[in-house]
mmCIF file of C-alpha atoms in Angstrom:
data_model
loop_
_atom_site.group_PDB
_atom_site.id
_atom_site.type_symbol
_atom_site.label_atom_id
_atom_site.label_comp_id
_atom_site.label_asym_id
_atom_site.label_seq_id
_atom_site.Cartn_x
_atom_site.Cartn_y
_atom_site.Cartn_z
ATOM 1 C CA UNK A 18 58.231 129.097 2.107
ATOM 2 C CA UNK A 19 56.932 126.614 -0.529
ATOM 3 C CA UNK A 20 60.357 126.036 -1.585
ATOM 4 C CA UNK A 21 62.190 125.797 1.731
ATOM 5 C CA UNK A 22 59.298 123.439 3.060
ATOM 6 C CA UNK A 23 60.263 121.315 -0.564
ATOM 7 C CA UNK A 24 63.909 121.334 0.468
ATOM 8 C CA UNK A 25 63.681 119.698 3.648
ATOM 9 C CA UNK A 26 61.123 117.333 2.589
ATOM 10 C CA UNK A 27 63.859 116.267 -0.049
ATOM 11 C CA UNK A 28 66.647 116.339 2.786
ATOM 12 C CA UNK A 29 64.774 114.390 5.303
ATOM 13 C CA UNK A 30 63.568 111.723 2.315
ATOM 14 C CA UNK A 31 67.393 111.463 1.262
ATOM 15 C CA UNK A 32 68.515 110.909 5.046
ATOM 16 C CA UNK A 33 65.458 107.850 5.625
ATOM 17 C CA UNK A 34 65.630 106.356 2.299
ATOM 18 C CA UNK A 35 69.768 105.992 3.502
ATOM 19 C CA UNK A 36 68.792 104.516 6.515
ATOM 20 C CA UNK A 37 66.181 102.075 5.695
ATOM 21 C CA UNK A 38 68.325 100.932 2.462
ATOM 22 C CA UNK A 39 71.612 100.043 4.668
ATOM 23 C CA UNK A 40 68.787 98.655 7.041
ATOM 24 C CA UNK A 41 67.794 96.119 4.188
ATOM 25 C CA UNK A 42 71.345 96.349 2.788
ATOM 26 C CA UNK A 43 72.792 94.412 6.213
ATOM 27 C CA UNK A 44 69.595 91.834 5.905
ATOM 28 C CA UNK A 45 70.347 90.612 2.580
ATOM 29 C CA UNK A 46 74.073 91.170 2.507
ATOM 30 C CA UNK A 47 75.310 91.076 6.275
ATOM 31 C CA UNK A 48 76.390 87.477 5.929
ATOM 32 C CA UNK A 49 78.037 88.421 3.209
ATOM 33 C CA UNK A 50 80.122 91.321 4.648
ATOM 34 C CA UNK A 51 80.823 89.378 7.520
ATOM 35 C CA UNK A 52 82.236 86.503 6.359
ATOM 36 C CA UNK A 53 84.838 88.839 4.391
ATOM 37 C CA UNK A 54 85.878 90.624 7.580
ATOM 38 C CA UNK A 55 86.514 87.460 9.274
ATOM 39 C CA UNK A 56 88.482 86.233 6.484
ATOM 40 C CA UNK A 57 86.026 83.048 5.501
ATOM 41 C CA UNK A 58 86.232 84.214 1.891
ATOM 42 C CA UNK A 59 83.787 85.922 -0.354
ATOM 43 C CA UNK A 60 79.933 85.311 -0.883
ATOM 44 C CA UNK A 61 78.115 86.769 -3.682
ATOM 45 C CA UNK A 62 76.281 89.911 -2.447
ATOM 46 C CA UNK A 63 72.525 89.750 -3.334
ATOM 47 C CA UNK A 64 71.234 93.620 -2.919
ATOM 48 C CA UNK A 65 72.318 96.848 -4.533
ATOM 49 C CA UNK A 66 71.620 99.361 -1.823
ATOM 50 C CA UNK A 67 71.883 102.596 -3.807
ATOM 51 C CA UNK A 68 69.288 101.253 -6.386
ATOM 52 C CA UNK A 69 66.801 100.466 -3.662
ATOM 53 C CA UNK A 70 67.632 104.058 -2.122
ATOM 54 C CA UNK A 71 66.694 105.196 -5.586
ATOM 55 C CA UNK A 72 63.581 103.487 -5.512
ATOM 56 C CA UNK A 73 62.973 104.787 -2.002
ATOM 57 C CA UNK A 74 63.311 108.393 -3.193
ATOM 58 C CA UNK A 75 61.229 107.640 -6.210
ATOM 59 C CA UNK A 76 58.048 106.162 -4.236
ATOM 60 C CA UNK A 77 58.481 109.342 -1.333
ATOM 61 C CA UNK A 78 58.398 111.944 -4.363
ATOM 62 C CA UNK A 79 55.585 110.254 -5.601
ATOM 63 C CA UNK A 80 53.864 110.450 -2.350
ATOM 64 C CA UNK A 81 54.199 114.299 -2.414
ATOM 65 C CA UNK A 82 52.480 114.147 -5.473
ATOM 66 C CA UNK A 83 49.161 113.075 -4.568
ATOM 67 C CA UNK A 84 48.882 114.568 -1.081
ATOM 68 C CA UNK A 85 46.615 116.946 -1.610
ATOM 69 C CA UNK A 86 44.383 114.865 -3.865
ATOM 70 C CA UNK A 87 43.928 111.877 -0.864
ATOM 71 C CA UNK A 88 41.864 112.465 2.379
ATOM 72 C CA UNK A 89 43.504 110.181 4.168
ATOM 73 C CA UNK A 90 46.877 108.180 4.721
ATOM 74 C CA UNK A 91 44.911 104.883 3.768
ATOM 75 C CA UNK A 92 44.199 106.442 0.214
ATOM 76 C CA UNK A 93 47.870 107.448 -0.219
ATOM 77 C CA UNK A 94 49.227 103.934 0.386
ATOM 78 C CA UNK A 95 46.687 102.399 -1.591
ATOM 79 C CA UNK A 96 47.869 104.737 -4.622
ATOM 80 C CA UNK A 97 51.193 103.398 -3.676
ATOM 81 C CA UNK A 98 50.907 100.465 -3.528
ATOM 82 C CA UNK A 99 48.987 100.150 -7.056
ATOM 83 C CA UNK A 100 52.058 101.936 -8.479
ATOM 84 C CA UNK A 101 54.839 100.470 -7.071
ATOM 85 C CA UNK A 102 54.564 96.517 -7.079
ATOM 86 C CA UNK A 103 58.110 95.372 -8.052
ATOM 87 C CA UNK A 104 59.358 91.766 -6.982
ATOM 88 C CA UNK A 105 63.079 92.399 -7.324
ATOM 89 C CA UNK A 106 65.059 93.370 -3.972
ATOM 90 C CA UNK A 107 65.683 96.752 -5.223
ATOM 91 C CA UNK A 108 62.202 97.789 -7.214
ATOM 92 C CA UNK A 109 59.956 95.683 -4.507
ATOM 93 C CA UNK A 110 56.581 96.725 -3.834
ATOM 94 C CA UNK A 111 55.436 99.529 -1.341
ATOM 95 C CA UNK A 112 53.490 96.983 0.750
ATOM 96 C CA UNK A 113 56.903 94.606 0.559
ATOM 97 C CA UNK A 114 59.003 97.138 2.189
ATOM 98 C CA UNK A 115 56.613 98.592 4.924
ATOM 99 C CA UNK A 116 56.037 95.186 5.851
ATOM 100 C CA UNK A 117 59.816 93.912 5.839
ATOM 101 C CA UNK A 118 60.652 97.350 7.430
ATOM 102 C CA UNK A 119 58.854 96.753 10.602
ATOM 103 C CA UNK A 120 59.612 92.952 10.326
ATOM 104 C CA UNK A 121 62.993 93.863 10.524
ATOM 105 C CA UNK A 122 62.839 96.094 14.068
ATOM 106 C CA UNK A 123 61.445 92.717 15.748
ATOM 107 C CA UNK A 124 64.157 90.636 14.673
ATOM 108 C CA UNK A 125 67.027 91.217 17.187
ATOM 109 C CA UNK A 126 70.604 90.585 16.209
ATOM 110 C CA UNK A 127 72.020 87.371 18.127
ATOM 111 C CA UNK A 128 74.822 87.331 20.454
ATOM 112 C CA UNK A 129 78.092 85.536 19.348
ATOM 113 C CA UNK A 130 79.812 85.708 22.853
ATOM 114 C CA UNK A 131 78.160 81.955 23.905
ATOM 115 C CA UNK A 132 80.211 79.306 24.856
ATOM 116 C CA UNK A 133 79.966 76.578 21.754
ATOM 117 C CA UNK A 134 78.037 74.494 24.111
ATOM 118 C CA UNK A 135 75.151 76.921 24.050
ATOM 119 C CA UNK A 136 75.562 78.602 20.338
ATOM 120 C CA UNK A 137 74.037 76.263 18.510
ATOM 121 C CA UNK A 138 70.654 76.204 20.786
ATOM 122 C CA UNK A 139 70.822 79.988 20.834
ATOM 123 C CA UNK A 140 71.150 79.945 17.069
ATOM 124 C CA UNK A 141 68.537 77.720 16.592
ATOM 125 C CA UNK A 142 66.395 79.869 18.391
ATOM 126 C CA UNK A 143 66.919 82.980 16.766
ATOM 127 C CA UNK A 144 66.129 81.281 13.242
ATOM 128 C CA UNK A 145 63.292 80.230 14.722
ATOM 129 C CA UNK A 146 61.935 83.236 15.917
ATOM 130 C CA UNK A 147 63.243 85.359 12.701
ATOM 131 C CA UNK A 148 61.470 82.707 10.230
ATOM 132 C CA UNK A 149 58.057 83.153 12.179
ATOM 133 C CA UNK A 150 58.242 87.251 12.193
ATOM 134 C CA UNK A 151 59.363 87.193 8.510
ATOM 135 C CA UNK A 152 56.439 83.866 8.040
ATOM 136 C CA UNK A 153 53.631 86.464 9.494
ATOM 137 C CA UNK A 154 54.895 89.800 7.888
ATOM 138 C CA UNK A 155 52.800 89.406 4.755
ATOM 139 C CA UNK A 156 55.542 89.966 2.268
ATOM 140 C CA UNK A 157 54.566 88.888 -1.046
ATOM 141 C CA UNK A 158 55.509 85.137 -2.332
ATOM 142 C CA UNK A 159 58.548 86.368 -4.158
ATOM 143 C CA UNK A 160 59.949 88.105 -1.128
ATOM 144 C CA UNK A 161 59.391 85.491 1.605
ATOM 145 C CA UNK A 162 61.632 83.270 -0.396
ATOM 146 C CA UNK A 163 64.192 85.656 -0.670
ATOM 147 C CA UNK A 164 64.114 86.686 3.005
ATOM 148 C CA UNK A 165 64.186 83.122 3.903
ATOM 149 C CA UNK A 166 66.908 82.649 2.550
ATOM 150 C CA UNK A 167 68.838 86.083 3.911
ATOM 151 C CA UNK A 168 68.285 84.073 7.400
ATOM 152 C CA UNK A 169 69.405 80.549 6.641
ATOM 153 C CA UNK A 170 72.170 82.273 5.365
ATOM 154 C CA UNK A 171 72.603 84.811 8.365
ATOM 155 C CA UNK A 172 72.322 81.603 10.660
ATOM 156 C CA UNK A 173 75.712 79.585 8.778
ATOM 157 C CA UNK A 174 77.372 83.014 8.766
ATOM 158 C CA UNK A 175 76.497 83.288 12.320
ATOM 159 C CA UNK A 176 77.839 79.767 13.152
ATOM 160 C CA UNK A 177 81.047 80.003 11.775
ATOM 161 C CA UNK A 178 81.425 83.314 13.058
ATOM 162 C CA UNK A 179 80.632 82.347 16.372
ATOM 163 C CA UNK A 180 82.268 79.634 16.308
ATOM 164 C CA UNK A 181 85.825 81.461 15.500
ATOM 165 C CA UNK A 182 84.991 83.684 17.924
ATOM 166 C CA UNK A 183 84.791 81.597 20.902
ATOM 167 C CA UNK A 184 87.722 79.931 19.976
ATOM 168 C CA UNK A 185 89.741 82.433 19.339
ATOM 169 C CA UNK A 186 88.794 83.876 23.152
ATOM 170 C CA UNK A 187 89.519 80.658 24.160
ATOM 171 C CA UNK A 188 93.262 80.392 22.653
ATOM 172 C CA UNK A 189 93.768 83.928 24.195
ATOM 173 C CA UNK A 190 92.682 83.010 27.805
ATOM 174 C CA UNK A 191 93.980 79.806 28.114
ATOM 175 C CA UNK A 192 97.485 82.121 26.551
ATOM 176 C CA UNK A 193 97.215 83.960 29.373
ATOM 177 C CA UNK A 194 96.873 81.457 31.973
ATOM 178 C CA UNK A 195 99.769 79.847 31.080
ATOM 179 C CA UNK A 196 101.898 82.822 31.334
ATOM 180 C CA UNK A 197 100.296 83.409 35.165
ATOM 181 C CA UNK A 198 101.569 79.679 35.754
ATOM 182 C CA UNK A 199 104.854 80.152 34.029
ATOM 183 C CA UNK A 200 104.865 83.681 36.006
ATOM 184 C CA UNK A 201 104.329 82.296 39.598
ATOM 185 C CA UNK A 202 106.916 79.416 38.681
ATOM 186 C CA UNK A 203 109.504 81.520 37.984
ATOM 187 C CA UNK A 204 109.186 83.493 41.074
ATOM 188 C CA UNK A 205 109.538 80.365 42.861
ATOM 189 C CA UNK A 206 112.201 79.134 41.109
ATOM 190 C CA UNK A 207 114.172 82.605 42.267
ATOM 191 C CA UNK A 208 112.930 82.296 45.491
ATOM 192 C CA UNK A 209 114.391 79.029 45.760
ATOM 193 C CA UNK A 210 117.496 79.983 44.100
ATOM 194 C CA UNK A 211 117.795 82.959 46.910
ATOM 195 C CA UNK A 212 117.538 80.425 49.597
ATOM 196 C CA UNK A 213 120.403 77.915 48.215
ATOM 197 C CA UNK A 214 122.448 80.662 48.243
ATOM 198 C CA UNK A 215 121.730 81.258 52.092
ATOM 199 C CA UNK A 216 122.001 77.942 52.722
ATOM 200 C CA UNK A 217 125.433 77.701 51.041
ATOM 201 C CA UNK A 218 126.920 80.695 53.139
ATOM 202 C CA UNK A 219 124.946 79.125 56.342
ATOM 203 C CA UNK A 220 126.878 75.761 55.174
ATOM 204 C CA UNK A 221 130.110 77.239 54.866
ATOM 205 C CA UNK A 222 130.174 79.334 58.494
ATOM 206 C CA UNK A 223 128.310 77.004 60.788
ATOM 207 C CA UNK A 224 128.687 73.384 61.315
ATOM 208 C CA UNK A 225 125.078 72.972 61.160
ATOM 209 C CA UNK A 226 124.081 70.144 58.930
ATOM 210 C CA UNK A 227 121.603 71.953 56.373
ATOM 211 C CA UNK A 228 122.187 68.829 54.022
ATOM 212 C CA UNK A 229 118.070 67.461 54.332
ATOM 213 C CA UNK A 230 116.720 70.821 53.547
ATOM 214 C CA UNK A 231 119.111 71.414 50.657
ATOM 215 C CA UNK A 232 118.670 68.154 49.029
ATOM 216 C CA UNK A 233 114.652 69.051 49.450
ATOM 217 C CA UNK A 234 114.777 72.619 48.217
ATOM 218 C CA UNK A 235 117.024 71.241 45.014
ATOM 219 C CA UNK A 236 114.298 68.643 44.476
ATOM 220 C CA UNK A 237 111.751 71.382 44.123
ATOM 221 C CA UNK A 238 113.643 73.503 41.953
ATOM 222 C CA UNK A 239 114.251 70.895 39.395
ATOM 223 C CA UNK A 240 110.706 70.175 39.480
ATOM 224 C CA UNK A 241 109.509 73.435 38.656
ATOM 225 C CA UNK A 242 112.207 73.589 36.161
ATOM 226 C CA UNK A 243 110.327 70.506 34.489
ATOM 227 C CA UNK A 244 107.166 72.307 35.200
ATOM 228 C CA UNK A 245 108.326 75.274 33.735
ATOM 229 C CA UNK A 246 109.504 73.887 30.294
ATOM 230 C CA UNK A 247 106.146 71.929 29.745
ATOM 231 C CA UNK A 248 104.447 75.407 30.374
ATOM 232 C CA UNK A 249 106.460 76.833 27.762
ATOM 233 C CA UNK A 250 105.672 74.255 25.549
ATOM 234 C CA UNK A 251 102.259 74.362 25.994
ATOM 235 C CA UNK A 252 102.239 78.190 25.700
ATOM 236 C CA UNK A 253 104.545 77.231 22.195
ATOM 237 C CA UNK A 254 101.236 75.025 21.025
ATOM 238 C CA UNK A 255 98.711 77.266 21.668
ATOM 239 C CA UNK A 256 100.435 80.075 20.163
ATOM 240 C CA UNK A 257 100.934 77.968 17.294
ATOM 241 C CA UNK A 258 97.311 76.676 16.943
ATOM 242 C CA UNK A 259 96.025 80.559 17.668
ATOM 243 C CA UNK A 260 98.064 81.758 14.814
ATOM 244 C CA UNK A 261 96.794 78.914 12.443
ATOM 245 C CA UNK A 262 93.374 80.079 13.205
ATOM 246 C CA UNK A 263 94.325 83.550 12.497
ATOM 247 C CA UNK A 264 95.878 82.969 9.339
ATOM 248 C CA UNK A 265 93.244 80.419 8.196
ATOM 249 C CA UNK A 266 89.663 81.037 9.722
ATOM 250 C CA UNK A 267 88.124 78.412 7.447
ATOM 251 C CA UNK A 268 89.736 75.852 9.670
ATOM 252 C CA UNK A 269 87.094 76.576 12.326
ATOM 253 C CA UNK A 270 84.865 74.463 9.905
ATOM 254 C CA UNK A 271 86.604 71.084 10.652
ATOM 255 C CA UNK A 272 87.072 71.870 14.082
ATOM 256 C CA UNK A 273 85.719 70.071 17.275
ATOM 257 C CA UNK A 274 83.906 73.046 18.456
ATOM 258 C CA UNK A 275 81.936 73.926 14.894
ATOM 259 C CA UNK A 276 80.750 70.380 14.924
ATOM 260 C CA UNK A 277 79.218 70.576 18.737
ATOM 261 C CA UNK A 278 77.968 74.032 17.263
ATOM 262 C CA UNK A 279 76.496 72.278 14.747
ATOM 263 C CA UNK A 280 75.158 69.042 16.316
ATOM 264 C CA UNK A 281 73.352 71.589 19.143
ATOM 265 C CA UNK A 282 71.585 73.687 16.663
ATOM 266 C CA UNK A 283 70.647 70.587 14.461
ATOM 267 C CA UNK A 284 69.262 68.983 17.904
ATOM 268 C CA UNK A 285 67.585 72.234 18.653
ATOM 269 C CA UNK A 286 66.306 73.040 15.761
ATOM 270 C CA UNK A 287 64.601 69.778 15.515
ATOM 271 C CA UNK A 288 62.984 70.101 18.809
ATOM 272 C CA UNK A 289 61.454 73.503 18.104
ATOM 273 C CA UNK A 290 59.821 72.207 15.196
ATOM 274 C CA UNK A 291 58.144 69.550 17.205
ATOM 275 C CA UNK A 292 56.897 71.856 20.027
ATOM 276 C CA UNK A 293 55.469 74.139 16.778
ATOM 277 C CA UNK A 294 53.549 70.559 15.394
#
């Protein structure tokens, strides 16, 4: 029974120290990981999440060591903490990571579908609020540098990011509007079309003069004919600029919308500090 009970403590320490290490993994390194699935290029990853699962698995099995010599759980983390005070990412202290763990389950993860009139203000306050969780968590000196810098790096990832994404949803819509113009021109244009026809046979059997209405629906048609072309060439832009965006996301960086992005969570940012003073 000894045995089996041994076997699923190892299991079930295996299965959390995997969580809780891709937990930290995606604090220190998210930005990273992002920015390389959205094509911005590569950032230098900063956390080797099998060597702090490792060091997970090392601290639990020295837990079950001393269980039956502790009365309580208070006694255990103080023997814990005495043995495990590491200030690297991977090997950091037991007191680091319980604190950073439960940081981390306050610190919510922002959403990038904001128009880029509002992402910057929303980014500004979600730095805001991660600095002050992470600035009250009681991490050691060491850490709180490093974590600070995980979320000033989390917020430019986040920009950029956000940034793209917007636009990119923006390129697509406006896409698709165009086509529903170009659409509902067209039909008009064959509508039209159907009626000079009728008018021509009308013209042809009756002496009716039909002359006014022709000379008004041929006025229309080559108007939407106009309209028609500068839709197309407007789609032809769009599609252009949505594939440059595609192939290049760095662009975002120099475009319009990153700098209003930017000059929002600049003004924002300032702001919250001075409510804070």
């Amino acid at each position: 029974m000894l045995a089996m009970l041994d076997e699923v403590y190892d299991e079930t320490v295996q299965e959390k120290a995997k969580q809780l290490a891709s937990t930290f993994e995606y604090f220190f390194d998210g930005s990273s990981k992002m920015e390389a699935s959205y094509r911005f290029g590569s950032k230098e990853e900063v956390f080797d999440e099998k060597t702090f699962m490792n060091h997970l698995v090392e601290i639990a099995n020295e837990a079950k060591k001393h269980i039956g010599s502790v009365s309580s759980n208070d006694q255990l983390e103080n023997k814990l903490a005495a043995l495990f005070q590491g200030d690297s990412l991977e090997k950091m202290g037991y007191r680091d990571i319980k604190n950073l763990s439960a940081a981390l389950q306050e610190i919510p993860t922002p959403s990038l579908w904001a128009k880029t009139s509002n992402l910057g203000s929303k980014l500004a306050d979600w730095n805001e609020r991660a600095e002050n969780i992470l600035q009250s968590s009681d991490l050691s000196v060491t850490l709180k540098e490093k974590v600070k810098k995980a979320v000033a790096d989390s917020t430019e990832t986040y920009k950029k990011v956000g940034t793209y994404i917007q636009t990119f949803h923006t390129y697509r819509q406006s896409i698709e509007e165009k086509f529903e113009e170009l659409r509902k021109a067209q039909l008009e244009i064959e509508r039209i079309e159907k009626q000079l026809e009728e008018i021509q046979k009308k013209m042809n059997n009756e002496k009716i003069d039909y002359m006014s209405f022709l000379t008004t629906l041929l006025e229309r048609q080559q108007s939407l004919q106009v309209t028609s072309k500068g839709i197309v060439d407007s789609l032809n832009v769009l599609k252009e600029e949505k594939e440059k965006l595609v192939n290049n996301p760095s662009i975002i960086l120099d475009s319009t919308e990153y700098r209003e992005v930017q000059k929002n969570y600049e003004n924002s940012k300032k702001k919250n500090e001075a409510l804070d003073n």
